[in-house]
N, CA, C and O atoms as a DFTB+ gen file, in Angstrom:
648 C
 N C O
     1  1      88.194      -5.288     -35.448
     2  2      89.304      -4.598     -34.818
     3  2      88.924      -3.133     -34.616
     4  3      88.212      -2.488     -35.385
     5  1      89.229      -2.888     -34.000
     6  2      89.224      -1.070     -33.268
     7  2      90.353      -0.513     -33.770
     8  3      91.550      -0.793     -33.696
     9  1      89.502       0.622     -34.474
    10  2      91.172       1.582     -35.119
    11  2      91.184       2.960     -34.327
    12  3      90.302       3.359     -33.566
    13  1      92.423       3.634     -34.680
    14  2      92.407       4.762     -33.825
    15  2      92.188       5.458     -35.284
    16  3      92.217       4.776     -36.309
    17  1      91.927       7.111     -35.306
    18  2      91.936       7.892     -36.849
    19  2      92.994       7.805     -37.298
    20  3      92.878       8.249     -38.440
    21  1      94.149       7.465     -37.117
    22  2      95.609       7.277     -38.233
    23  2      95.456       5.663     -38.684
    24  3      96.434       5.197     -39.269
    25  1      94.317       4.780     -38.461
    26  2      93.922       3.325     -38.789
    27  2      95.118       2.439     -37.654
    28  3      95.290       1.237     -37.856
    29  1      95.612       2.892     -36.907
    30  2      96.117       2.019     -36.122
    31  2      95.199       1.076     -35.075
    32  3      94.304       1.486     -34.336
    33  1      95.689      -0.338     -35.227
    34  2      94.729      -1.448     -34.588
    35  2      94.825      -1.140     -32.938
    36  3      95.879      -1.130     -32.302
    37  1      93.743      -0.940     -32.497
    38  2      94.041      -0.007     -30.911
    39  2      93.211      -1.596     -30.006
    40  3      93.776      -1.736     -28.922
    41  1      92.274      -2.523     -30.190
    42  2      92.205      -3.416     -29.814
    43  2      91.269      -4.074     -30.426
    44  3      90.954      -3.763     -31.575
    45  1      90.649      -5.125     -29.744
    46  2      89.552      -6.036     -30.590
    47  2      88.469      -6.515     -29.775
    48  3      88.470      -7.259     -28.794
    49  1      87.407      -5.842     -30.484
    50  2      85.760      -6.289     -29.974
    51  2      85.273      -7.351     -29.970
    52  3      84.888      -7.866     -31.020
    53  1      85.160      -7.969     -28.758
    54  2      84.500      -9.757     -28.563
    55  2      83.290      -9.197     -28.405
    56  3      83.215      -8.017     -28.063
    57  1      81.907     -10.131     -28.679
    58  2      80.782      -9.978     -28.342
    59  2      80.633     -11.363     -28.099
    60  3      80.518     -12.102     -29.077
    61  1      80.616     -11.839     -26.952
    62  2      79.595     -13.470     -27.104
    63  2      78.085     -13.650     -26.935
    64  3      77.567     -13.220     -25.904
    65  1      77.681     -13.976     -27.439
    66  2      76.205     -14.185     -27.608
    67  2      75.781     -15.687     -26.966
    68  3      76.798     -16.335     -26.717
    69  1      74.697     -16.311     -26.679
    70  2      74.329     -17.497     -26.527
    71  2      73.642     -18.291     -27.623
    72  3      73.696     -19.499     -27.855
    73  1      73.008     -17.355     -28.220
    74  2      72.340     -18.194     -29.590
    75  2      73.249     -17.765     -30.715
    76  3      74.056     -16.880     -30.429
    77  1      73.256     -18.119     -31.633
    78  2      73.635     -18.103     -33.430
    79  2      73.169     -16.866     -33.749
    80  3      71.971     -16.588     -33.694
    81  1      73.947     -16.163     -34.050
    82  2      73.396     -14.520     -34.649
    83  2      72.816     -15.221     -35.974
    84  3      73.501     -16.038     -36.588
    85  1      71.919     -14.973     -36.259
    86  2      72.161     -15.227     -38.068
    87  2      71.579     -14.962     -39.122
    88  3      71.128     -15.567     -40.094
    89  1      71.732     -13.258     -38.511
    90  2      71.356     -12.589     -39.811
    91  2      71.501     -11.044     -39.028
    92  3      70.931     -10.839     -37.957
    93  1      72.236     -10.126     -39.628
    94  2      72.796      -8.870     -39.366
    95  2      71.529      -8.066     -38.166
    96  3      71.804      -7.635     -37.046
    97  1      70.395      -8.059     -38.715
    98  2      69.535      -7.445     -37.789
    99  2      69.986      -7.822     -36.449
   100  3      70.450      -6.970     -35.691
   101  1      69.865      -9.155     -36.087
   102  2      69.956      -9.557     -34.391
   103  2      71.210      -8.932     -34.053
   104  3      71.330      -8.626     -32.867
   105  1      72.494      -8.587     -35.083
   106  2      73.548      -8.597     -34.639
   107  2      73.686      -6.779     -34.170
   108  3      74.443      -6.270     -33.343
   109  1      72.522      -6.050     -35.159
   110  2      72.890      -5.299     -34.686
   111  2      71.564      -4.590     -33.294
   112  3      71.266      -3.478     -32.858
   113  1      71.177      -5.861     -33.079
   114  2      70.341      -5.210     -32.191
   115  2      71.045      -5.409     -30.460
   116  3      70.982      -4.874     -29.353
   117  1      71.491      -6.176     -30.932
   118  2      72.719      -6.645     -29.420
   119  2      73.330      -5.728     -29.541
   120  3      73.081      -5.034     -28.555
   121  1      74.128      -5.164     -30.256
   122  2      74.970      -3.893     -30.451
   123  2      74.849      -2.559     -29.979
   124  3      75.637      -1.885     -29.315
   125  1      73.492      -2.241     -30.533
   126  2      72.617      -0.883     -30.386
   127  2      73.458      -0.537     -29.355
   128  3      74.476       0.149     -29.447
   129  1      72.862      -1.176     -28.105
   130  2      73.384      -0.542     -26.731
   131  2      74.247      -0.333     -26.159
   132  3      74.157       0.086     -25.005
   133  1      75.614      -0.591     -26.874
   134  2      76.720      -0.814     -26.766
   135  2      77.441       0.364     -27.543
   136  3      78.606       0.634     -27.250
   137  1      76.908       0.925     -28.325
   138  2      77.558       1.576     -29.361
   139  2      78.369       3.054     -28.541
   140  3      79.525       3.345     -28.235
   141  1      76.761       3.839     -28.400
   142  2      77.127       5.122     -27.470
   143  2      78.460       4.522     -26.512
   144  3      79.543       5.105     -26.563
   145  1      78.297       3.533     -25.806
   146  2      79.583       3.885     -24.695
   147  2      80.756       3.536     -25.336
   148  3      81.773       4.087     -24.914
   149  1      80.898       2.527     -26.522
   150  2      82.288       2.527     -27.432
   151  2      82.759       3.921     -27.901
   152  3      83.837       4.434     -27.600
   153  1      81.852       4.428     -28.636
   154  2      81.932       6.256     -29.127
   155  2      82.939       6.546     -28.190
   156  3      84.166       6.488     -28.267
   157  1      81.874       6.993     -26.946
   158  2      82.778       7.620     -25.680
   159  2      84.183       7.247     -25.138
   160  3      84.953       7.997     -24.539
   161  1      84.377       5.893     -25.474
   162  2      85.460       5.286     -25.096
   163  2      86.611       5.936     -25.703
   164  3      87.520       6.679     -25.333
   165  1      86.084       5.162     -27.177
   166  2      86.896       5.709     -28.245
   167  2      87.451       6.711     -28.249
   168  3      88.631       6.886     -28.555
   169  1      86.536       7.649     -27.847
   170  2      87.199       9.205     -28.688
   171  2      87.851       9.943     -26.658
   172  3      88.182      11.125     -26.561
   173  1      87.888       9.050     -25.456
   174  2      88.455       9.601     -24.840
   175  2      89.421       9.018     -24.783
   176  3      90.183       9.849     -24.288
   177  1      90.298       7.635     -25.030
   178  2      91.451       7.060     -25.589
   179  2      91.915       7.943     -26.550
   180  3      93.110       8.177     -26.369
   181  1      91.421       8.550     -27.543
   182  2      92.111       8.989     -29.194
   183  2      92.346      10.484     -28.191
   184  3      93.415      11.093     -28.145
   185  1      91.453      10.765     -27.652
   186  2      91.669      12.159     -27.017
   187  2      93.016      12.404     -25.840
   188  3      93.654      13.450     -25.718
   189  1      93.184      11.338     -25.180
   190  2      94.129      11.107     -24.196
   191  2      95.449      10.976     -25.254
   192  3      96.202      11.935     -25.424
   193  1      95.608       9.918     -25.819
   194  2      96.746      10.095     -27.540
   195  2      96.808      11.414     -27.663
   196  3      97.702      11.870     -26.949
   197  1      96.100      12.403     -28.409
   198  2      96.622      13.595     -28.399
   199  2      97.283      13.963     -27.301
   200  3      98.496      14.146     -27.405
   201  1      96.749      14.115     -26.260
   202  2      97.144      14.980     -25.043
   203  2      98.724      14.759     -24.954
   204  3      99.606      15.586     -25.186
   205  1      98.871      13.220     -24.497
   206  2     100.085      12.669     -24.742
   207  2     101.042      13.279     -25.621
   208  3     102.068      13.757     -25.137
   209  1     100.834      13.319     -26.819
   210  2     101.489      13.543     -28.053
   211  2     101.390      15.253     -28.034
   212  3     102.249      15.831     -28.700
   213  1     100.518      15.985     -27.399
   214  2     101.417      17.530     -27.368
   215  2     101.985      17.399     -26.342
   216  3     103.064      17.991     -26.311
   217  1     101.658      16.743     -25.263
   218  2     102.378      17.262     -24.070
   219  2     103.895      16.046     -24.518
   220  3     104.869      16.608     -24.017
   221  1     104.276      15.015     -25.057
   222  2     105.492      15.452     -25.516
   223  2     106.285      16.668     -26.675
   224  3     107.450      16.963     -26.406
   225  1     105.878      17.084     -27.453
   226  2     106.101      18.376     -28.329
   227  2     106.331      19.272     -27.629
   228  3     107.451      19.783     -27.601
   229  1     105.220      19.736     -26.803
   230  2     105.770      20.746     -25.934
   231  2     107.000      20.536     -24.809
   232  3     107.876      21.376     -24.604
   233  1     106.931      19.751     -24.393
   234  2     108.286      18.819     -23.287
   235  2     109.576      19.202     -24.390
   236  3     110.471      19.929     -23.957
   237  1     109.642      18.780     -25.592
   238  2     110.508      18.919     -26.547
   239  2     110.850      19.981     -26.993
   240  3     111.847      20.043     -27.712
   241  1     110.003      21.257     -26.638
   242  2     110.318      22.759     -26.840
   243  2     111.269      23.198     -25.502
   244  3     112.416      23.608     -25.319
   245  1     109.905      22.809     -24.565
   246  2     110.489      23.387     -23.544
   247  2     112.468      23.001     -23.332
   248  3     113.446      23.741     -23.227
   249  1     112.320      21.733     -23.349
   250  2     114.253      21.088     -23.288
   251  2     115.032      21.536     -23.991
   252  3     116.231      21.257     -23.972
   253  1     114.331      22.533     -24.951
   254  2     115.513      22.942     -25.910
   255  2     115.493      24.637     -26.120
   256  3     116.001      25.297     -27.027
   257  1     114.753      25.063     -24.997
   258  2     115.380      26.215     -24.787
   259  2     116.559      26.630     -24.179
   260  3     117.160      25.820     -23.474
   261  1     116.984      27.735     -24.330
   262  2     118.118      28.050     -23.898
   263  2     117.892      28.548     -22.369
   264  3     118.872      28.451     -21.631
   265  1     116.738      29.050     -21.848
   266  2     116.310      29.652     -20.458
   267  2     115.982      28.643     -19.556
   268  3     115.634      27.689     -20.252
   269  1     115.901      28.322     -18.294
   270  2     115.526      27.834     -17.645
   271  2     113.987      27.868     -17.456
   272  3     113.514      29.005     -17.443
   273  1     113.058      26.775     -17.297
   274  2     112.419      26.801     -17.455
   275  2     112.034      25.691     -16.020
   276  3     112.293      24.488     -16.049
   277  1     111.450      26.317     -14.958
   278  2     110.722      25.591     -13.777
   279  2     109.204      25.578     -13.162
   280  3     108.756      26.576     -12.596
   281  1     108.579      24.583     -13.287
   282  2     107.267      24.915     -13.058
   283  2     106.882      24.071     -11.733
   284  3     107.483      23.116     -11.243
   285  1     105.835      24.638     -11.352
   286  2     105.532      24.110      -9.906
   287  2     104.280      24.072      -9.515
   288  3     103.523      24.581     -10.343
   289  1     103.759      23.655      -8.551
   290  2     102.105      23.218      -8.480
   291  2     101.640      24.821      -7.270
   292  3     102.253      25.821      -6.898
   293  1     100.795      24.475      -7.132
   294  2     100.011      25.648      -6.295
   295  2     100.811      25.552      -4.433
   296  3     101.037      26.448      -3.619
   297  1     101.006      24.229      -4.381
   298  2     101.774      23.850      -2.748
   299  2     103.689      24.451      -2.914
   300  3     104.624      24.123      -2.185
   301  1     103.709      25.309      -4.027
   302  2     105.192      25.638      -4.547
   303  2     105.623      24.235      -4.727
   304  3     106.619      24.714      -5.269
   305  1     105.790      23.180      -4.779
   306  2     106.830      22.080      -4.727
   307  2     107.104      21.932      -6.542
   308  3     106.267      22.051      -7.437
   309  1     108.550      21.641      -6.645
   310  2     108.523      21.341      -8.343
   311  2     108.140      20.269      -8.828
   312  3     108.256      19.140      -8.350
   313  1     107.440      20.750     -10.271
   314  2     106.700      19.470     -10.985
   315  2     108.071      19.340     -12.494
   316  3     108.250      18.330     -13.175
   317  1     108.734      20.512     -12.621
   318  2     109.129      19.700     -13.684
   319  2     110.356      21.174     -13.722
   320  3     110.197      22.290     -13.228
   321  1     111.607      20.599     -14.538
   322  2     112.574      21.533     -14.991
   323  2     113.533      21.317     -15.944
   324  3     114.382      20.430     -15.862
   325  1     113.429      22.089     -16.837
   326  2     114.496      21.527     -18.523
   327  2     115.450      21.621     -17.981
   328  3     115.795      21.953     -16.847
   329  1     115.990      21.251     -19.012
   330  2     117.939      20.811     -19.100
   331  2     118.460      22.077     -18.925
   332  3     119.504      22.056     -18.272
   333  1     117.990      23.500     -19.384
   334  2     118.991      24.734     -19.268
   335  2     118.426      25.100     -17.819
   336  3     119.204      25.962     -17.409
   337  1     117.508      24.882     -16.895
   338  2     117.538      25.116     -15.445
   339  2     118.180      23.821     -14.829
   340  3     118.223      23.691     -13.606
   341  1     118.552      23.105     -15.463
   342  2     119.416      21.808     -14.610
   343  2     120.502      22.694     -14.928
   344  3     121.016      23.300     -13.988
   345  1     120.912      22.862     -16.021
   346  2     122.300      23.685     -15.977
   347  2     122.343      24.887     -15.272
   348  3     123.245      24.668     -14.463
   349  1     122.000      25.852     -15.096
   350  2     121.498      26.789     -14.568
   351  2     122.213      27.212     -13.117
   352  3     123.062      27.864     -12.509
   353  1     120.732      25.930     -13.106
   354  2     120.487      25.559     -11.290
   355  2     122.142      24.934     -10.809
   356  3     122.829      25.452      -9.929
   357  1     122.575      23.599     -11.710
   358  2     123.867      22.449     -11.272
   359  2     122.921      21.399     -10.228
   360  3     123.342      20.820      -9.226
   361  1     121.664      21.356     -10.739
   362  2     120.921      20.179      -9.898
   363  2     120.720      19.251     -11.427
   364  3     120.869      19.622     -12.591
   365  1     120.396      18.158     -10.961
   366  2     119.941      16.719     -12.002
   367  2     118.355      16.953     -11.255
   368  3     118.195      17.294     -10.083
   369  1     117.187      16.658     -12.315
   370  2     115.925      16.561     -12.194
   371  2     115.188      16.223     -11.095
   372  3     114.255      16.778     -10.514
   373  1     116.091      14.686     -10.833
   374  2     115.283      13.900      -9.578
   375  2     115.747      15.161      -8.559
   376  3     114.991      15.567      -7.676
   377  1     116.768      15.592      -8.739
   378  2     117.206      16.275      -7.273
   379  2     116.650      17.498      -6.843
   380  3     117.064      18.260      -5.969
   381  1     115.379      17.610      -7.774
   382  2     114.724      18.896      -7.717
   383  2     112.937      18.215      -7.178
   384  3     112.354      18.151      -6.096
   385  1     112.614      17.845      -8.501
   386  2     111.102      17.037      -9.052
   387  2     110.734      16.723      -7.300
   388  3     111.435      16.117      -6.490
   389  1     109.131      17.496      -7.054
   390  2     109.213      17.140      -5.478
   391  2     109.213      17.936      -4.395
   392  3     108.395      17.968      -3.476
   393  1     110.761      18.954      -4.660
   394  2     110.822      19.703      -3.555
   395  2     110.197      21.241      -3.673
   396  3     109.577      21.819      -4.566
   397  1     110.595      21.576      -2.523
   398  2     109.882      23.455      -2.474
   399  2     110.762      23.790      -3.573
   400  3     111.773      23.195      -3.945
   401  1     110.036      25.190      -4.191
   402  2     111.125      25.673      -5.510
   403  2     112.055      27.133      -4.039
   404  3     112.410      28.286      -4.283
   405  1     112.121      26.537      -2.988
   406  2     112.699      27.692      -2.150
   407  2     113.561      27.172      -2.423
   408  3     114.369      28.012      -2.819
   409  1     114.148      25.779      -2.499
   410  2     115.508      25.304      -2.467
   411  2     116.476      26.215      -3.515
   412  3     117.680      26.424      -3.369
   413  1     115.581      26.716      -4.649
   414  2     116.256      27.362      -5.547
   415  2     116.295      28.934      -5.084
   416  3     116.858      29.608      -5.946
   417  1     115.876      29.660      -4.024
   418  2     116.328      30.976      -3.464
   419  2     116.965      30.940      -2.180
   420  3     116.604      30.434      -1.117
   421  1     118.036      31.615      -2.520
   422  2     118.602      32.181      -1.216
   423  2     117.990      33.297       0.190
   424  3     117.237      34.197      -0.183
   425  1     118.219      33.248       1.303
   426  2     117.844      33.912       1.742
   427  2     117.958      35.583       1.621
   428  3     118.659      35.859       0.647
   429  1     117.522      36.667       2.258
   430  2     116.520      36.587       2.868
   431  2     115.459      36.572       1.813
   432  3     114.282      36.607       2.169
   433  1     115.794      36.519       0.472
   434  2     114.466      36.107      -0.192
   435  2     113.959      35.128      -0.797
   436  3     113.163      35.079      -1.734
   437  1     114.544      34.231      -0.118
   438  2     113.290      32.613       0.485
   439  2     112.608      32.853       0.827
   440  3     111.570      32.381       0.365
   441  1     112.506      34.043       2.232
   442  2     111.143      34.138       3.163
   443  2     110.518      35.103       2.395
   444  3     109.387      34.718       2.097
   445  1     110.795      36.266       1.922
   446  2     109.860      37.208       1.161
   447  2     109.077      36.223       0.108
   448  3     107.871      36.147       0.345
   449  1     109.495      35.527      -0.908
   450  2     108.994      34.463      -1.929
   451  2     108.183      33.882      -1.606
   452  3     107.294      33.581      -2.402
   453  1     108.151      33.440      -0.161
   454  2     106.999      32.739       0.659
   455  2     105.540      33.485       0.280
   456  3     104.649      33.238      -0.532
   457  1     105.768      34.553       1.318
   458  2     104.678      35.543       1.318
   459  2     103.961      36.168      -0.196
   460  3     102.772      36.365      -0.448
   461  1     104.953      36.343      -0.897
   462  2     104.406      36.556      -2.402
   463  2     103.866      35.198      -3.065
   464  3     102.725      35.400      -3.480
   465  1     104.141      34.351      -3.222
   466  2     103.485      33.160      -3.285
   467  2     102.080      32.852      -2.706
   468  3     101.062      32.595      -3.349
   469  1     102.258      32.946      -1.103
   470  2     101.215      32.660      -0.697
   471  2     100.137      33.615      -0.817
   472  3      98.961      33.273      -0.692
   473  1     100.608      35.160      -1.128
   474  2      99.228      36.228      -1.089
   475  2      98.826      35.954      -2.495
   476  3      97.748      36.412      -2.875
   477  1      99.681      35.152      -3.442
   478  2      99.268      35.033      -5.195
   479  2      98.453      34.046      -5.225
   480  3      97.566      34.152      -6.071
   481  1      98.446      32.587      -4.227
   482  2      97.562      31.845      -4.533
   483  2      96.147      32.247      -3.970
   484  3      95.159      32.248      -4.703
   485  1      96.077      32.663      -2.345
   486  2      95.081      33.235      -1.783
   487  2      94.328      34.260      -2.682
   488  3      93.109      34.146      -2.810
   489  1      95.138      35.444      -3.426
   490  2      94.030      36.354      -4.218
   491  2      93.835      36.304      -5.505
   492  3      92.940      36.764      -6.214
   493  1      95.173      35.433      -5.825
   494  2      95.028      35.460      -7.548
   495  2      95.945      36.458      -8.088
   496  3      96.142      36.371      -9.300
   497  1      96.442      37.221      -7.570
   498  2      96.469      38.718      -8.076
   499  2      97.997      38.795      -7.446
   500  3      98.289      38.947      -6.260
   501  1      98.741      38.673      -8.386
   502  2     100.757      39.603      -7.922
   503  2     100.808      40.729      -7.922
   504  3     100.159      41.591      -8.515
   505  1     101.679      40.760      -7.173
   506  2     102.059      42.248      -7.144
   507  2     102.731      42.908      -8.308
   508  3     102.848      44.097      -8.605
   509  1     103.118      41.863      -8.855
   510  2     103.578      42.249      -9.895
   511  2     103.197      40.956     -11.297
   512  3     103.077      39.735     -11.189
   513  1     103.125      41.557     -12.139
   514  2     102.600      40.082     -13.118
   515  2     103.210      40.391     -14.342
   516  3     103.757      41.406     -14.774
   517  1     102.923      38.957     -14.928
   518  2     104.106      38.889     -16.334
   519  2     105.000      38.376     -15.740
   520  3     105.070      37.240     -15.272
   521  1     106.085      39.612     -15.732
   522  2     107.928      39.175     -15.397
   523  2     108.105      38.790     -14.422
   524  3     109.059      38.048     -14.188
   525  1     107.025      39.262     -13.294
   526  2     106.794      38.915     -11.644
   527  2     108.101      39.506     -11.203
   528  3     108.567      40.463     -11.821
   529  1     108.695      39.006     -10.205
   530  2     109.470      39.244      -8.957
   531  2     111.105      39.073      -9.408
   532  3     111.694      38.101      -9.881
   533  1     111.604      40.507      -9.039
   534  2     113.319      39.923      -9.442
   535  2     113.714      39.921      -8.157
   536  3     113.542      40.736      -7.251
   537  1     114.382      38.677      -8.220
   538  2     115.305      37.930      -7.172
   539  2     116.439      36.935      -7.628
   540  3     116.647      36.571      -8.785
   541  1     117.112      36.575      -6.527
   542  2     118.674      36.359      -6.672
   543  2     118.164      34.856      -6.539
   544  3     117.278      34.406      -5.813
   545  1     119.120      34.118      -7.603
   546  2     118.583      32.167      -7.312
   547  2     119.878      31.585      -6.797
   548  3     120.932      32.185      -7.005
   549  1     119.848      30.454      -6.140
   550  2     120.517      29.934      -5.926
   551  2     121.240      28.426      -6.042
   552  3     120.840      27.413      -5.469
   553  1     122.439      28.531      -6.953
   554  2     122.940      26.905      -7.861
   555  2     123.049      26.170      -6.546
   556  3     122.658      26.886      -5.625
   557  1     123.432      25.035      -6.178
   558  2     123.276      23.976      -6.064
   559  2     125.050      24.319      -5.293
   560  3     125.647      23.669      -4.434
   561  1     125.298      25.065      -5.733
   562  2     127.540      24.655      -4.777
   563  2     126.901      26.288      -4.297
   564  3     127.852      27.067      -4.364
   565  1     125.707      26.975      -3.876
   566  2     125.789      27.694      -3.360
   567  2     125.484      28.967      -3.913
   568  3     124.842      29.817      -3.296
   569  1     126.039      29.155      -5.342
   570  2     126.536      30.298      -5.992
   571  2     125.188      31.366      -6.380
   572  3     124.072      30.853      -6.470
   573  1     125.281      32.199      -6.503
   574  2     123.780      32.906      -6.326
   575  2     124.049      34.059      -8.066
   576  3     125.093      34.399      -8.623
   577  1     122.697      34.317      -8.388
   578  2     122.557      34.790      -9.566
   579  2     121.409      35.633      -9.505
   580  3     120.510      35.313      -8.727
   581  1     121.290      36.722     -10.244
   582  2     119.798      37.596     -10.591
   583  2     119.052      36.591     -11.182
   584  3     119.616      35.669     -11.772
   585  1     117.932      36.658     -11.097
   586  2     116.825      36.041     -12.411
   587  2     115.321      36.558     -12.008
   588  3     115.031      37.336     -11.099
   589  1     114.664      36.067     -12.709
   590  2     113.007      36.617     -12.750
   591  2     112.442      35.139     -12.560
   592  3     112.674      34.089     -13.160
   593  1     111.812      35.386     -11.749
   594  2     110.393      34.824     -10.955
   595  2     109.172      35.180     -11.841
   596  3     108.571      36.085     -11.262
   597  1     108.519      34.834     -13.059
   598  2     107.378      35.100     -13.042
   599  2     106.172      35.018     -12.141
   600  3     106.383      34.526     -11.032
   601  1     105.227      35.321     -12.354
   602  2     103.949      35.035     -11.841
   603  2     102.927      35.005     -13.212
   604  3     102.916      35.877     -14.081
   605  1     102.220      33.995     -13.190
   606  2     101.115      33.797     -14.417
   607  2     100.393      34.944     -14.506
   608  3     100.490      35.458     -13.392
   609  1      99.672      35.688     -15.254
   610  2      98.940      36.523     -15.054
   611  2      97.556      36.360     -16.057
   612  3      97.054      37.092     -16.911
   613  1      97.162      34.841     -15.431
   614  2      95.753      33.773     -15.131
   615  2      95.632      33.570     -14.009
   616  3      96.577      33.853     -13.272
   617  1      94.320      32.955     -13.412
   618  2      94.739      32.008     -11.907
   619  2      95.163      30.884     -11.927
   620  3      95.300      29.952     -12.719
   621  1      95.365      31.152     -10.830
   622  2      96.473      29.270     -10.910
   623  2      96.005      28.413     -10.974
   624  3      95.140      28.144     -10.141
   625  1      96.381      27.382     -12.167
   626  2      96.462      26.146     -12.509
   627  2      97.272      24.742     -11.951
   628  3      98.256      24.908     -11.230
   629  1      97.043      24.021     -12.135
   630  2      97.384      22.764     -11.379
   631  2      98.896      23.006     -11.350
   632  3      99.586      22.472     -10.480
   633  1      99.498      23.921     -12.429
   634  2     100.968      23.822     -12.680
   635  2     100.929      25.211     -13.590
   636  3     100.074      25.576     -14.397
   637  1     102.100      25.825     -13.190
   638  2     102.726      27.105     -13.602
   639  2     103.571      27.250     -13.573
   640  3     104.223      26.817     -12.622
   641  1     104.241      28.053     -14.722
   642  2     106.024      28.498     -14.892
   643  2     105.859      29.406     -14.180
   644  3     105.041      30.313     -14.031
   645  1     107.213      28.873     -13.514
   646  2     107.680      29.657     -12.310
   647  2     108.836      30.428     -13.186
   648  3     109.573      31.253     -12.644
């Protein structure tokens, strides 16, 4: 059986052979070559488990902040938003997950947001970084609010709090 490091049974190694193993040497000479790519297997399954297992912990921080919290890919569209920007916002997840994060600014600084966006992915570099950009957001029945726009101040990654 295949364990993971907490000894959990993760699956089970068939080897069929054509002759009678019968005696440990042959068995482990069929093996030999096999070993290195189990290793690799292994430890990128046990490695993917972790990943999994922070990226729920962190999912579990993030939902239980009190701030809104929206992140989005490099094309602006949203990849993900806690429960206090569902409240926030007055959108439900699906009704976000997908779209431009413009849906969440009002004009005229939808179109300015554009341009700061797009000169941040092109150079890397905001005009402002950290707290990034204050602008007015906009709920879902319309209603409009101050808030802060960060900008990462790394380059952009597959996904960034917005």
């Amino acid at each position: 059986a295949l364990q993971d490091t907490s000894g959990t049974v993760t699956g089970i190694l068939c080897i069929a052979h054509p002759q009678p193993l019968d005696n440990i040497d042959s068995f482990e000479t069929i093996l030999r070559p096999f070993v290195p790519r189990l290793e690799a297997e292994l430890e990128r399954l046990w490695t993917e488990d972790r990943l999994r297992e922070e990226e729920r912990r962190l999912r579990g921080i993030v939902d239980t902040m009190f701030d809104g919290v929206v992140t989005i890919n490099e094309r602006a569209h949203i990849e993900s938003i806690n429960a206090a920007g569902m409240r926030i916002f007055g959108y439900e997840r699906d009704e976000v997950v997908g779209k431009n994060v413009n849906m969440l600014i009002p004009e005229p600084y939808k179109s300015k947001h554009n341009g700061i966006l797009k000169s941040y992915i092109l150079t890397g570099r905001a005009r402002t970084e950290g707290f990034g950009a204050e602008v007015v957001g906009q709920r879902k029945d319309g209603s409009v609010f101050p808030c802060v726009f960060p900008f990462p101040t790394r380059g952009w990654k597959t996904s960034e709090f917005l």
